[in-house]
Short mmCIF file of C-alpha atoms in Angstrom, two decimals:
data_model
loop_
_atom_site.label_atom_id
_atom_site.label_comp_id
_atom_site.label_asym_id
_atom_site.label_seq_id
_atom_site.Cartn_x
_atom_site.Cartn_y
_atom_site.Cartn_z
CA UNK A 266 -182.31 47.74 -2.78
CA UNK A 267 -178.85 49.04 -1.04
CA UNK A 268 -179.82 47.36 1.80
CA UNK A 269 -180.82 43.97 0.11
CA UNK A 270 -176.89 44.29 -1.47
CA UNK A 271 -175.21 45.26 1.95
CA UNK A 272 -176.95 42.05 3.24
CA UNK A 273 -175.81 39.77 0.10
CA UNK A 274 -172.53 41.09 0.77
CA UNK A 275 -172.63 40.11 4.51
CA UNK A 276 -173.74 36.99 4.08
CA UNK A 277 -171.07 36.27 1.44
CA UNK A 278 -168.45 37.49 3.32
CA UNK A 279 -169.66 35.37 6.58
CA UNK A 280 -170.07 32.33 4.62
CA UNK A 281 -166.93 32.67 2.13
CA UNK A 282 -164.18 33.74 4.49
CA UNK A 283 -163.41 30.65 6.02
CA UNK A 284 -162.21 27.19 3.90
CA UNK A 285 -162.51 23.72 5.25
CA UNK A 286 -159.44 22.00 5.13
CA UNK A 287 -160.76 18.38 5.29
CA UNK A 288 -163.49 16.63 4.12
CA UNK A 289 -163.73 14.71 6.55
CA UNK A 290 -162.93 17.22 9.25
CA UNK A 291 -166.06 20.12 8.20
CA UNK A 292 -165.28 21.91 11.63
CA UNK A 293 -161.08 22.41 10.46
CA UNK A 294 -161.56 25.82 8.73
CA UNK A 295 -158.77 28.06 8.33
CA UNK A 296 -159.50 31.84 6.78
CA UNK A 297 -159.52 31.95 2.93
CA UNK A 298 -156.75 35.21 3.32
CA UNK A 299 -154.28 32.98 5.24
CA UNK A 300 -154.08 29.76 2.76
CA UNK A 301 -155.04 31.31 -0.79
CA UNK A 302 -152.31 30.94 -3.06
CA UNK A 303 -153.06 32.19 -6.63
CA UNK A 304 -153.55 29.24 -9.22
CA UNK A 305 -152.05 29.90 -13.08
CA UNK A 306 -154.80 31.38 -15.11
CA UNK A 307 -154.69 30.87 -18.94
CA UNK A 308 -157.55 32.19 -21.04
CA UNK A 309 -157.93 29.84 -23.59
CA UNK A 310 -159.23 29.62 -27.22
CA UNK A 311 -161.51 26.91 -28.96
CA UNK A 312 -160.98 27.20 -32.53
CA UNK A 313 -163.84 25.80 -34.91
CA UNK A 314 -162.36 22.28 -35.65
CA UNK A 315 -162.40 22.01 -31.57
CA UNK A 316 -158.51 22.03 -30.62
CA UNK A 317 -157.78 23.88 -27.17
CA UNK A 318 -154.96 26.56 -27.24
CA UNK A 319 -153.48 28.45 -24.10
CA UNK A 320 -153.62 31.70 -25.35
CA UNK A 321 -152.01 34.01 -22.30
CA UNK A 322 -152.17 33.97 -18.39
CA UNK A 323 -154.18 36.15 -16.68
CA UNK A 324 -153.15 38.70 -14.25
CA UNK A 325 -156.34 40.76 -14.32
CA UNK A 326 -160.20 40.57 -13.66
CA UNK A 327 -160.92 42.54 -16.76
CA UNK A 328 -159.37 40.07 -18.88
CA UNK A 329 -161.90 37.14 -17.44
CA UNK A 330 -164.95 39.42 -17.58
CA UNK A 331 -164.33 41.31 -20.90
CA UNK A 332 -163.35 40.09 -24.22
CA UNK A 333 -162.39 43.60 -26.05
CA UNK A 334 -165.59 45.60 -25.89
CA UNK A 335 -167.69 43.06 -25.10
CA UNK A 336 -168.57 41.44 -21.87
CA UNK A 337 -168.12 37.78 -21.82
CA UNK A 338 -171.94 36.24 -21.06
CA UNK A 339 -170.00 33.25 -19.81
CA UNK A 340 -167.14 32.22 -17.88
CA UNK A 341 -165.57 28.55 -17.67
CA UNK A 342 -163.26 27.53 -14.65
CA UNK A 343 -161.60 24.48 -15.47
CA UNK A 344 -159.06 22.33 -13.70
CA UNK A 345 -157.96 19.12 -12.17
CA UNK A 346 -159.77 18.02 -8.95
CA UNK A 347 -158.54 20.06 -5.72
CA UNK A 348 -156.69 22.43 -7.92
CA UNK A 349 -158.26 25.51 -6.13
CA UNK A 350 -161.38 26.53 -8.73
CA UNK A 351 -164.07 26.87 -5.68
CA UNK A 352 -161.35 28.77 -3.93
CA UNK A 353 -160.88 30.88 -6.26
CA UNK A 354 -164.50 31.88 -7.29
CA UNK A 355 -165.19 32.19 -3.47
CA UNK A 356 -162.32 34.56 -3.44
CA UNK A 357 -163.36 36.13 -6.37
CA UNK A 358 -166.98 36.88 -4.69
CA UNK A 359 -164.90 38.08 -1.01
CA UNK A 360 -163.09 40.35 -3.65
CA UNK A 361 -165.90 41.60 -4.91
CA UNK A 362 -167.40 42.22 -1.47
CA UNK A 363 -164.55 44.27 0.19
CA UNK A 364 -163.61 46.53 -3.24
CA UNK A 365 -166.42 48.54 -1.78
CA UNK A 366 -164.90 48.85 1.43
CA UNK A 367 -161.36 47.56 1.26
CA UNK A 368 -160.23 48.74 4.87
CA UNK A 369 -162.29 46.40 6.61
CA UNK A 370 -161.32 43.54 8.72
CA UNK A 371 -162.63 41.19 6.54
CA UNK A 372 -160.53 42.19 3.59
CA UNK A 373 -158.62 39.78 1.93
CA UNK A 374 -155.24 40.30 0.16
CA UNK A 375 -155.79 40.82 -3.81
CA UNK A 376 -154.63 39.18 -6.35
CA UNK A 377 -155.18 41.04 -9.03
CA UNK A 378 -154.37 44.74 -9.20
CA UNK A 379 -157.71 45.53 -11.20
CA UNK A 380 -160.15 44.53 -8.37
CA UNK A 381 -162.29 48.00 -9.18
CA UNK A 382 -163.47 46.07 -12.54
CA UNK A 383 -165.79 44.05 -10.51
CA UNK A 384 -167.37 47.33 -9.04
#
């Protein structure tokens, strides 16, 4: 099983590290660490009669993944077109991937100063 993870986390590392900077140009890839630029998180609440209200921004992982004591069963990323929400789940997975071994070359800069809550 450890070596079915170490695999995963190869292949996600490989595959997530880089970030095509045109559509129409697939080969123009730049690393993820050198253009990331962290987008405004706001956890937000949908009250019964439906209204949206930005409750807070969000500065660490535990806040997306936990609500209290409980752990939230699912998470919403929502934004305008090209406003970085791929980006930031593929850096969200890369983050994941190095907090296990965050001296590596592969290791991209973090973002959030909780990155052991994904361990």
């Amino acid at each position: 099983m450890q070596d079915l993870i170490e695999r995963l986390k190869t292949y996600c590392i490989d595959t997530l590290s880089h970030v095509s900077l045109s559509v129409l140009d697939p080969g123009h890839d730049k690393p993820i660490k050198d253009i990331y630029v962290t987008p405004k998180r706001h956890r937000v609440v949908i009250q019964k009669n439906g209204v949206h209200t930005k409750v807070d921004q969000i500065h660490k992982y535990k806040y997306i993944f936990n609500n209290g004591d409980t752990l939230n069963r699912r998470i919403f990323l929502q934004g305008e077109p090209g406003m970085g929400k791929l980006t930031f789940a593929a850096k969200l997975v890369l983050d994941c991937c190095n907090q296990s071994n965050p001296s590596s070359e592969t290791s991209t800069e973090v973002n959030f100063d909780d990155v052991e809550t994904l361990h």
